[in-house]
Short mmCIF file of C-alpha atoms in Angstrom, two decimals:
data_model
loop_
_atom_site.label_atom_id
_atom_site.label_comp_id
_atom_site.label_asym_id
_atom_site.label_seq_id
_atom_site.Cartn_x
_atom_site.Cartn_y
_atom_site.Cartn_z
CA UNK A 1 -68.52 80.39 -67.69
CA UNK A 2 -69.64 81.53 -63.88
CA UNK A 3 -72.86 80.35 -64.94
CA UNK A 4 -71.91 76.71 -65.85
CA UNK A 5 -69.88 76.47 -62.84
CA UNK A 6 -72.90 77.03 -60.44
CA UNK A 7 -75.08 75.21 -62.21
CA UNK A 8 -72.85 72.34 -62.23
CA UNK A 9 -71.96 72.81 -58.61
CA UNK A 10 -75.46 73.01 -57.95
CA UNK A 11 -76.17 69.10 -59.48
CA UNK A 12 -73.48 67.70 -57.46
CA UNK A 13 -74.41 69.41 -54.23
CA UNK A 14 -78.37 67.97 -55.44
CA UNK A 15 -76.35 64.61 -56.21
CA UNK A 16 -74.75 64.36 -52.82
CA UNK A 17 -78.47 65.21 -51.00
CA UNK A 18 -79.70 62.30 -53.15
CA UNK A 19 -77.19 59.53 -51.98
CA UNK A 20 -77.11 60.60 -48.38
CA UNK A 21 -78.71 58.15 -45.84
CA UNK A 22 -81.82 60.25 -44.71
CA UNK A 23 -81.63 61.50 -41.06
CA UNK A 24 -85.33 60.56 -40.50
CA UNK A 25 -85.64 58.59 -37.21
CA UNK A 26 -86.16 54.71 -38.06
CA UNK A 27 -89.39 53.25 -35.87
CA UNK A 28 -87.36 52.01 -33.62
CA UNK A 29 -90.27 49.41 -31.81
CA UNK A 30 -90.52 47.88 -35.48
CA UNK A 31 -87.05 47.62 -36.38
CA UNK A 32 -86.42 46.31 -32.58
CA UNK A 33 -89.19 43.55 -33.07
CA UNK A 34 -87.74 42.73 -36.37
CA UNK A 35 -84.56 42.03 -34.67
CA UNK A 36 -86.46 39.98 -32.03
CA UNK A 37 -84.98 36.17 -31.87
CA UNK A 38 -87.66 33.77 -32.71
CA UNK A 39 -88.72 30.63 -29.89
CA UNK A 40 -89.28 27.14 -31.56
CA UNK A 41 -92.37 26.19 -29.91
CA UNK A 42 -93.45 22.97 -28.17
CA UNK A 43 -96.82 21.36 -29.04
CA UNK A 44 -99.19 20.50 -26.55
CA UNK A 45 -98.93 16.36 -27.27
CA UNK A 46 -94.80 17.36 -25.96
CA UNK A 47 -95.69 19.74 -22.77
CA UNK A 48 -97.55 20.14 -19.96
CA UNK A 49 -96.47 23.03 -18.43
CA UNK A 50 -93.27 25.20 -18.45
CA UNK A 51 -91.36 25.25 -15.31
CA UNK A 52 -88.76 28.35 -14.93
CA UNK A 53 -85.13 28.92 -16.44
CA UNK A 54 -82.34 27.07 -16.29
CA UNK A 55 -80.14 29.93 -17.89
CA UNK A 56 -80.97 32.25 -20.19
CA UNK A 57 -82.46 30.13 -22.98
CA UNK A 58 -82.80 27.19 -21.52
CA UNK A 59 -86.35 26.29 -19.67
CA UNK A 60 -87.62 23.02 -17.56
CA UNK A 61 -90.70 21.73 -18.48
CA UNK A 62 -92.78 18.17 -17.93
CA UNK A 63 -94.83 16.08 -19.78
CA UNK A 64 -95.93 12.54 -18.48
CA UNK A 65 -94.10 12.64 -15.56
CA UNK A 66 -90.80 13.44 -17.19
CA UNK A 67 -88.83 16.82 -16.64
CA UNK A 68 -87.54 17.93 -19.28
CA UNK A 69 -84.59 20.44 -20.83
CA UNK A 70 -85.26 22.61 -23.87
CA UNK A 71 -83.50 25.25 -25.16
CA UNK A 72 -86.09 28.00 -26.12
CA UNK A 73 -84.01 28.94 -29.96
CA UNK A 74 -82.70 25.95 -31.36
CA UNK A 75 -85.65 23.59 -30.24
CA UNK A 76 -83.22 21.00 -28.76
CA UNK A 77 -85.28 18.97 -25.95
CA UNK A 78 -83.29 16.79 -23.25
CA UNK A 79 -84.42 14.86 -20.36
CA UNK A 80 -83.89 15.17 -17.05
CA UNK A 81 -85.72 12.52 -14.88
CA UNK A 82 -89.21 10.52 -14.68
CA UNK A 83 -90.98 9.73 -11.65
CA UNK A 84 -93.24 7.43 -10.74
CA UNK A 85 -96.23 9.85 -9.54
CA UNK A 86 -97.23 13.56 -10.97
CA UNK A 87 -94.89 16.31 -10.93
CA UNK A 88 -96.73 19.10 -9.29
CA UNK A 89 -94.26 21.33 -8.67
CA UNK A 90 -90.62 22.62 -9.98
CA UNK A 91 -88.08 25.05 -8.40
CA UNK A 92 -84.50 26.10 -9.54
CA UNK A 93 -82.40 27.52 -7.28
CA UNK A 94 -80.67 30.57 -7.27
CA UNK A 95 -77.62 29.76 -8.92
CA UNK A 96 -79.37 27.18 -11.34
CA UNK A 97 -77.16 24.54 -10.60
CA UNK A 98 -79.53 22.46 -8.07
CA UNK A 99 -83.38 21.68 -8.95
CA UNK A 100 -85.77 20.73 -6.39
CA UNK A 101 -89.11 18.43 -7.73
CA UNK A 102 -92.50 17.98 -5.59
CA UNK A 103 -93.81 14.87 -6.70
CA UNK A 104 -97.19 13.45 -5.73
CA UNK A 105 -97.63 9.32 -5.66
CA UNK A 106 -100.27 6.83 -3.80
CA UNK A 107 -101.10 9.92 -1.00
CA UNK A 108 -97.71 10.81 -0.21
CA UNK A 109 -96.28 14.33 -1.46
CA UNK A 110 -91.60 13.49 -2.42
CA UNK A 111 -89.08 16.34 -2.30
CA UNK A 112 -86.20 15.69 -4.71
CA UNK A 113 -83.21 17.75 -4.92
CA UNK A 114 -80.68 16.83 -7.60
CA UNK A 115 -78.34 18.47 -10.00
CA UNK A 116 -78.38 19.87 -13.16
CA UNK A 117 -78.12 16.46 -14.79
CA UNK A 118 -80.61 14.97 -12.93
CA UNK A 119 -78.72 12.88 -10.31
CA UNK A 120 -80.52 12.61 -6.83
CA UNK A 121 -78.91 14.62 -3.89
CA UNK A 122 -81.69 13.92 -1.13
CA UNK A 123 -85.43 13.33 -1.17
CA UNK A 124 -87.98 12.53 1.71
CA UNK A 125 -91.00 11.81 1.56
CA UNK A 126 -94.41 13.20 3.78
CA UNK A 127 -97.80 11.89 4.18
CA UNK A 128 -99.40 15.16 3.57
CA UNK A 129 -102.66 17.01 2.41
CA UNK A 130 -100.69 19.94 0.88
CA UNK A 131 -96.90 20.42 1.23
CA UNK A 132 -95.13 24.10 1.40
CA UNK A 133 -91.34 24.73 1.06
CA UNK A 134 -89.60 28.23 1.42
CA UNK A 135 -86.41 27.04 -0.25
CA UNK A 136 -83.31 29.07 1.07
CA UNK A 137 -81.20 30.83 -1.99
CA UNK A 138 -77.99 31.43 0.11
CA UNK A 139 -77.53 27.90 1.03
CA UNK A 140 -79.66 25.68 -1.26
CA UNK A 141 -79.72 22.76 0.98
CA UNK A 142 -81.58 24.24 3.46
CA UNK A 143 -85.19 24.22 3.60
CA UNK A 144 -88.31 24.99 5.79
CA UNK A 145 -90.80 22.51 4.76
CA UNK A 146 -94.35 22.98 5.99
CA UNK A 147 -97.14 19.95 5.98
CA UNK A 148 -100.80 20.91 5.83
CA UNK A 149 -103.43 18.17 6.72
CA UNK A 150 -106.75 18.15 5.32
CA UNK A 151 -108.14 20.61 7.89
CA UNK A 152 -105.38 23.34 7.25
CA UNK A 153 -103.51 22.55 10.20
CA UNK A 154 -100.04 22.22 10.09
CA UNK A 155 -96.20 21.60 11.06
CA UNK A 156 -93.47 23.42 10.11
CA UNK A 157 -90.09 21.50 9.66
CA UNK A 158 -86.45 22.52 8.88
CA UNK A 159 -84.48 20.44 6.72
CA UNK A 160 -81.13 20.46 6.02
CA UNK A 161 -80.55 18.23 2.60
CA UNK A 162 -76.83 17.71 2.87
CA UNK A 163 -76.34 16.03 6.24
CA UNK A 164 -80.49 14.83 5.62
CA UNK A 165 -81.50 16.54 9.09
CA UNK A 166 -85.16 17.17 9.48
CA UNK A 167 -86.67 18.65 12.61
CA UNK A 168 -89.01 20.40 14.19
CA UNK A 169 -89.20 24.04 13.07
CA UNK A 170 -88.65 26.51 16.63
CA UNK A 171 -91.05 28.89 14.74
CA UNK A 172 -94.06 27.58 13.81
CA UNK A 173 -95.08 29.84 10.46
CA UNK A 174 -97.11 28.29 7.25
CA UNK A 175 -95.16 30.71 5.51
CA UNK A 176 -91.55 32.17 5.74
CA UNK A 177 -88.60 34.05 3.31
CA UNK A 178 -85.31 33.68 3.88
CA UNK A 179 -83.30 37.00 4.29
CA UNK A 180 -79.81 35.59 4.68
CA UNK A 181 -78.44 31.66 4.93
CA UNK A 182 -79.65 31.58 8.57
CA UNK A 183 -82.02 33.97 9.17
CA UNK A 184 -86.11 33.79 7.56
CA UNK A 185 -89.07 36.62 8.22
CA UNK A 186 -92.57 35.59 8.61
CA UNK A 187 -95.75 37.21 9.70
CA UNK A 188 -97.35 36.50 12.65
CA UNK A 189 -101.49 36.76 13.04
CA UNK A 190 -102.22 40.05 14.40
CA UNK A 191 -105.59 41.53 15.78
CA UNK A 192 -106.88 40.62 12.33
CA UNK A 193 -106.25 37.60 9.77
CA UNK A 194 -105.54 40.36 7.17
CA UNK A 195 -102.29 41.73 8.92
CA UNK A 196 -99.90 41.13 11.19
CA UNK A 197 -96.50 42.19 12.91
CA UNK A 198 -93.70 40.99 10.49
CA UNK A 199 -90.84 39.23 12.65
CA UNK A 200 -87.32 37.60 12.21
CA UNK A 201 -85.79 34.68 13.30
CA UNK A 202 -82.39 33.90 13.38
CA UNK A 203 -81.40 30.05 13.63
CA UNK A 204 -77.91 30.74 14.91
CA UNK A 205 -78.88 33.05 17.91
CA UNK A 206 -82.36 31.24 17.89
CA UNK A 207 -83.41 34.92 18.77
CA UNK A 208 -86.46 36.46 17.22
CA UNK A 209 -87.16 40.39 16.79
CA UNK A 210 -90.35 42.39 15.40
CA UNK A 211 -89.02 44.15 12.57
CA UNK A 212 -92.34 45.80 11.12
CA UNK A 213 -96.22 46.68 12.41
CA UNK A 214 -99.35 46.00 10.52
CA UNK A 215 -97.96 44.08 7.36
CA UNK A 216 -100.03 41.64 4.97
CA UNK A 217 -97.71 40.83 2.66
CA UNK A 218 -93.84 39.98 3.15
CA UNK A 219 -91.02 38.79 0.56
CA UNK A 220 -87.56 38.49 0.58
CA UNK A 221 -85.01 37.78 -2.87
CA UNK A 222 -81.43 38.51 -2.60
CA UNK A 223 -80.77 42.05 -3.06
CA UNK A 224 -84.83 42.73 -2.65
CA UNK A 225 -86.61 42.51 0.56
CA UNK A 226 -90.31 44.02 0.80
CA UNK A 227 -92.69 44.86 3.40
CA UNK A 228 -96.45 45.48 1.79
CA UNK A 229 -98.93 47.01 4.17
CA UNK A 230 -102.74 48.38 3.23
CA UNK A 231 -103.42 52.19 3.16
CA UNK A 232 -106.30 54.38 4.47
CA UNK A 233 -107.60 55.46 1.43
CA UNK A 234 -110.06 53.47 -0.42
CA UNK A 235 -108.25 53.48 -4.16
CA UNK A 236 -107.50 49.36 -3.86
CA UNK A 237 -103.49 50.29 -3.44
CA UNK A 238 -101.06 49.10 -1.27
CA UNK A 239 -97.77 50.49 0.20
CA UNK A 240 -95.28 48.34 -1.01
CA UNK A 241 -92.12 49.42 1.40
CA UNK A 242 -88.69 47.93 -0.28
CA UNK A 243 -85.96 47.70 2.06
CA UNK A 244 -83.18 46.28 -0.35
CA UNK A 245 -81.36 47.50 -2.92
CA UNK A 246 -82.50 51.16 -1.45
CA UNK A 247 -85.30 52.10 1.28
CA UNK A 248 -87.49 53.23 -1.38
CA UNK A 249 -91.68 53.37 -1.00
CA UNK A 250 -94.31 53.14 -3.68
CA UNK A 251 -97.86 52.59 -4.08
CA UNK A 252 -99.13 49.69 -6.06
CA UNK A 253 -102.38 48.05 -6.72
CA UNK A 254 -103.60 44.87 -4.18
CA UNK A 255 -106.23 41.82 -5.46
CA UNK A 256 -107.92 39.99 -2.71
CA UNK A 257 -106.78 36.69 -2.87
CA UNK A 258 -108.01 33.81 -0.59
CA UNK A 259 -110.62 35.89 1.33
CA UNK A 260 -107.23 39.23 2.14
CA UNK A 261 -105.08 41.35 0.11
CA UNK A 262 -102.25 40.12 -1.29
CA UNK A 263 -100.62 41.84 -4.27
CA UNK A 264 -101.24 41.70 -7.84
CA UNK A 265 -98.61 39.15 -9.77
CA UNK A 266 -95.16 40.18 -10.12
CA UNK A 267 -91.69 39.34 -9.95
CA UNK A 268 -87.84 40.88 -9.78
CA UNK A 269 -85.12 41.20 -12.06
CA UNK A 270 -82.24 41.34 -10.12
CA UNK A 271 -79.68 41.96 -13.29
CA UNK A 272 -81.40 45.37 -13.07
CA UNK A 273 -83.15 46.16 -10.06
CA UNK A 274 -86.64 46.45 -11.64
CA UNK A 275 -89.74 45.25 -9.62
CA UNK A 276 -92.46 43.93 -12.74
CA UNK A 277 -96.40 43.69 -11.43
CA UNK A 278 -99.62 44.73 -12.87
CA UNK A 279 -102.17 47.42 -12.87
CA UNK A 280 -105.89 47.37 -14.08
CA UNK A 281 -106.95 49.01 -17.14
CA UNK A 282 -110.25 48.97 -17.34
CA UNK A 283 -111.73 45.27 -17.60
CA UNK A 284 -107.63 43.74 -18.56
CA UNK A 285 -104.34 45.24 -17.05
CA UNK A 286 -100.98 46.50 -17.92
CA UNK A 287 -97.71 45.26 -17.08
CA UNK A 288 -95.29 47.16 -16.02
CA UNK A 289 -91.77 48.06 -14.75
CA UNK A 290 -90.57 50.01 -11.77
CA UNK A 291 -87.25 50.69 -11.36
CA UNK A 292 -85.97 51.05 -7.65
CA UNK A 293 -83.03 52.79 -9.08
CA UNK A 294 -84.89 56.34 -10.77
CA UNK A 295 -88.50 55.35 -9.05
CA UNK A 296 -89.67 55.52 -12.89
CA UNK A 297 -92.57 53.41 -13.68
CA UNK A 298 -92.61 51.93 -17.52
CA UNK A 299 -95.22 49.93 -19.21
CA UNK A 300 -94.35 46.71 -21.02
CA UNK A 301 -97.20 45.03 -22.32
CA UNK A 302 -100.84 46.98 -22.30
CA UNK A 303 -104.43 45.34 -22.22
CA UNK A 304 -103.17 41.72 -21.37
CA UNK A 305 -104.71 39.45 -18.81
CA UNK A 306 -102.80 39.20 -15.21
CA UNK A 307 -100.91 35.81 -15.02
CA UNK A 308 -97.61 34.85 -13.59
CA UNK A 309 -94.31 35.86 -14.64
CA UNK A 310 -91.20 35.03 -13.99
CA UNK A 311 -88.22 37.37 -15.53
CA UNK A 312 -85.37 35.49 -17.12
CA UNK A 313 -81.30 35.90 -15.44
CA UNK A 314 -80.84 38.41 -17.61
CA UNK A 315 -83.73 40.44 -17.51
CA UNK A 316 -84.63 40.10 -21.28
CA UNK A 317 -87.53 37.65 -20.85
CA UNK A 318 -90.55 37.07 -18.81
CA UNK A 319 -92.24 33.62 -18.72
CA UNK A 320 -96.15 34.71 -18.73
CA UNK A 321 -99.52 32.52 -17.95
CA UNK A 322 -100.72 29.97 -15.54
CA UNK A 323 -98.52 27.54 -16.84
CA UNK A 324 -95.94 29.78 -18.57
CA UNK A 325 -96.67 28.99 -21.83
CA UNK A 326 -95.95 32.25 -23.30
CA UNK A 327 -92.50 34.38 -23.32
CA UNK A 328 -92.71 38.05 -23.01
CA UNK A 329 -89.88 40.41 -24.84
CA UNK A 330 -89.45 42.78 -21.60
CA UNK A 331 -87.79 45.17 -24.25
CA UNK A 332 -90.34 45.19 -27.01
CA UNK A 333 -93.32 43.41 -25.32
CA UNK A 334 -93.39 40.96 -28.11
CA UNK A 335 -95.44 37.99 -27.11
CA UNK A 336 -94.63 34.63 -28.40
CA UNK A 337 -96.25 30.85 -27.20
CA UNK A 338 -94.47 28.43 -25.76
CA UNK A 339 -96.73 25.51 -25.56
CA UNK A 340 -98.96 25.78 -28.68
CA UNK A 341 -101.71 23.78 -30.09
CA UNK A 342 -99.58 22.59 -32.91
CA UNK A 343 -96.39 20.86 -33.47
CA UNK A 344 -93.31 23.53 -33.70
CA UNK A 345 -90.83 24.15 -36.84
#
């Protein structure tokens, strides 16, 4: 009788091994990508090139001199506005509430700032060779707007799009960041056209102050501001010095771009303090993370070519290529197109 009993025992114990989930750990990058929400793609006859985020599934693009809406999951397309020239370039400010279009037509280069429905807040036109803006994210109708001619030189102007004030720029830099709603950083030429002290000028005061030596690089988001200078040894890095969230110094790779050093592509996700750029690897290169939180470096995407990107509000996404026509899962590195050769389903 003993003998049945642990025999029988001994089947349901078996029985109860058989039915329980197994413990074995799931492949988590396969089960993740699984999970990944699909894009509805555009077809090339529908877009030219993808602009940046509206929110967090919603994207600008244009096509035939027509900016468009278009919500990255359900497909849905909506336009914005049509001009009369080519739409050359596309920013959305900070808050994504205001848009700003650079519009080229019969020689002359057309700011337009408008809304998120497409109604016109200011625009002015310049007779220009190429046209610059540094576009200021703590008061988006403020601008420094800087006009090239055709022999590089140029004027800087500050414009203030509300009251529709333009004037002469008291600083006269191609190239400026904003570090606060009245205050911008640029670098001035130093012994050599590769580097420079970085100074500050504040519009209120109308004071200016050096702030760093020997910088070739300078950039400014809120809650990011960094300082890149070149090193002494001869390993093609740069010391990248961020300032904001945390004083925190790291070494990254530098291309030469237009005859100095500039660094390699990149962008920041605010949502999470993580600074994304791109380090060779062999003949391609490998995007990566670096959080300015735990230093910790972490790779997203390996062997890939180095384009722009241009992280979503959220973090989650990355608009990738020259005319983003690719979207990047920051969490799985999934890599889907945007703008394909074929109509979308």
């Amino acid at each position: 009788m003993r003998y049945l009993c642990c025999v029988l025992l001994s089947a349901f114990v078996l029985c109860l091994a058989a039915c329980e989930p197994s413990h074995q750990q799931p492949d988590t990058d396969v089960s993740a990508k699984a999970a990944e929400q699909k894009i509805v793609p555009l077809s090339k006859n529908e877009a030219e090139k993808t602009e940046g985020w509206l929110d967090n599934r919603t994207i600008l693009y244009t096509a035939h001199n027509q900016l468009m809406k278009y919500d990255l999951f359900s497909g849905k397309s909506e336009p914005l506005c049509e001009t009369k020239g080519h739409i050359v370039n596309v920013k959305i400010s900070l808050k994504k509430k205001l848009i700003l279009v650079q519009v080229t037509n019969s020689g002359q280069t057309e700011l337009v700032l408008m809304n998120k429905q497409g109604k016109r807040l200011y625009h002015k036109a310049f007779n220009s060779y190429e046209l610059e803006t540094a576009w200021n994210p703590y008061d988006p109708y403020q601008m420094m707007i800087t006009v090239f001619s055709e022999t590089w030189d140029f004027t800087a102007y500050t414009a203030d799009m509300k009251r529709g004030i333009l004037k002469m720029s008291p600083v006269q830099a191609p190239f400026v960041h904003w570090t606060s709603s009245d205050e911008f950083q640029y670098i001035k030429q130093g012994k050599t056209e590769e580097e420079g002290p970085l100074y500050s000028y504040d519009l209120e005061t109308a004071k200016e102050k050096r702030v760093l030596q020997h910088v070739i690089w300078a950039d400014s988001r809120p809650g990011m501001m960094l300082a890149v200078r070149q090193t002494d040894k001869p390993d093609g890095n740069g010391e990248f010095l961020f300032q904001k969230p945390a004083s925190v110094t790291h070494r990254f790779p530098l291309q030469k771009k237009y005859e100095s050093f500039a660094p390699m592509e990149y962008d920041y996700d605010q949502t999470h303090k993580r600074f994304y750029t791109f380090k060779p690897e062999g003949r391609l290169y490998r995007l990566i993370s670096f959080d300015l939180g735990d230093k910790r470096e972490r790779t997203v995407l390996n062997n890939t070519e180095m384009e722009p990107i241009q992280i979503s509000p959220n973090g989650e996404y990355a608009l990738y290529g020259f005319t983003y026509d690719r979207l990047i899962s920051l969490k799985t590195g999934l890599t889907e197109p945007i703008i394909t050769n074929e109509k979308g389903v």
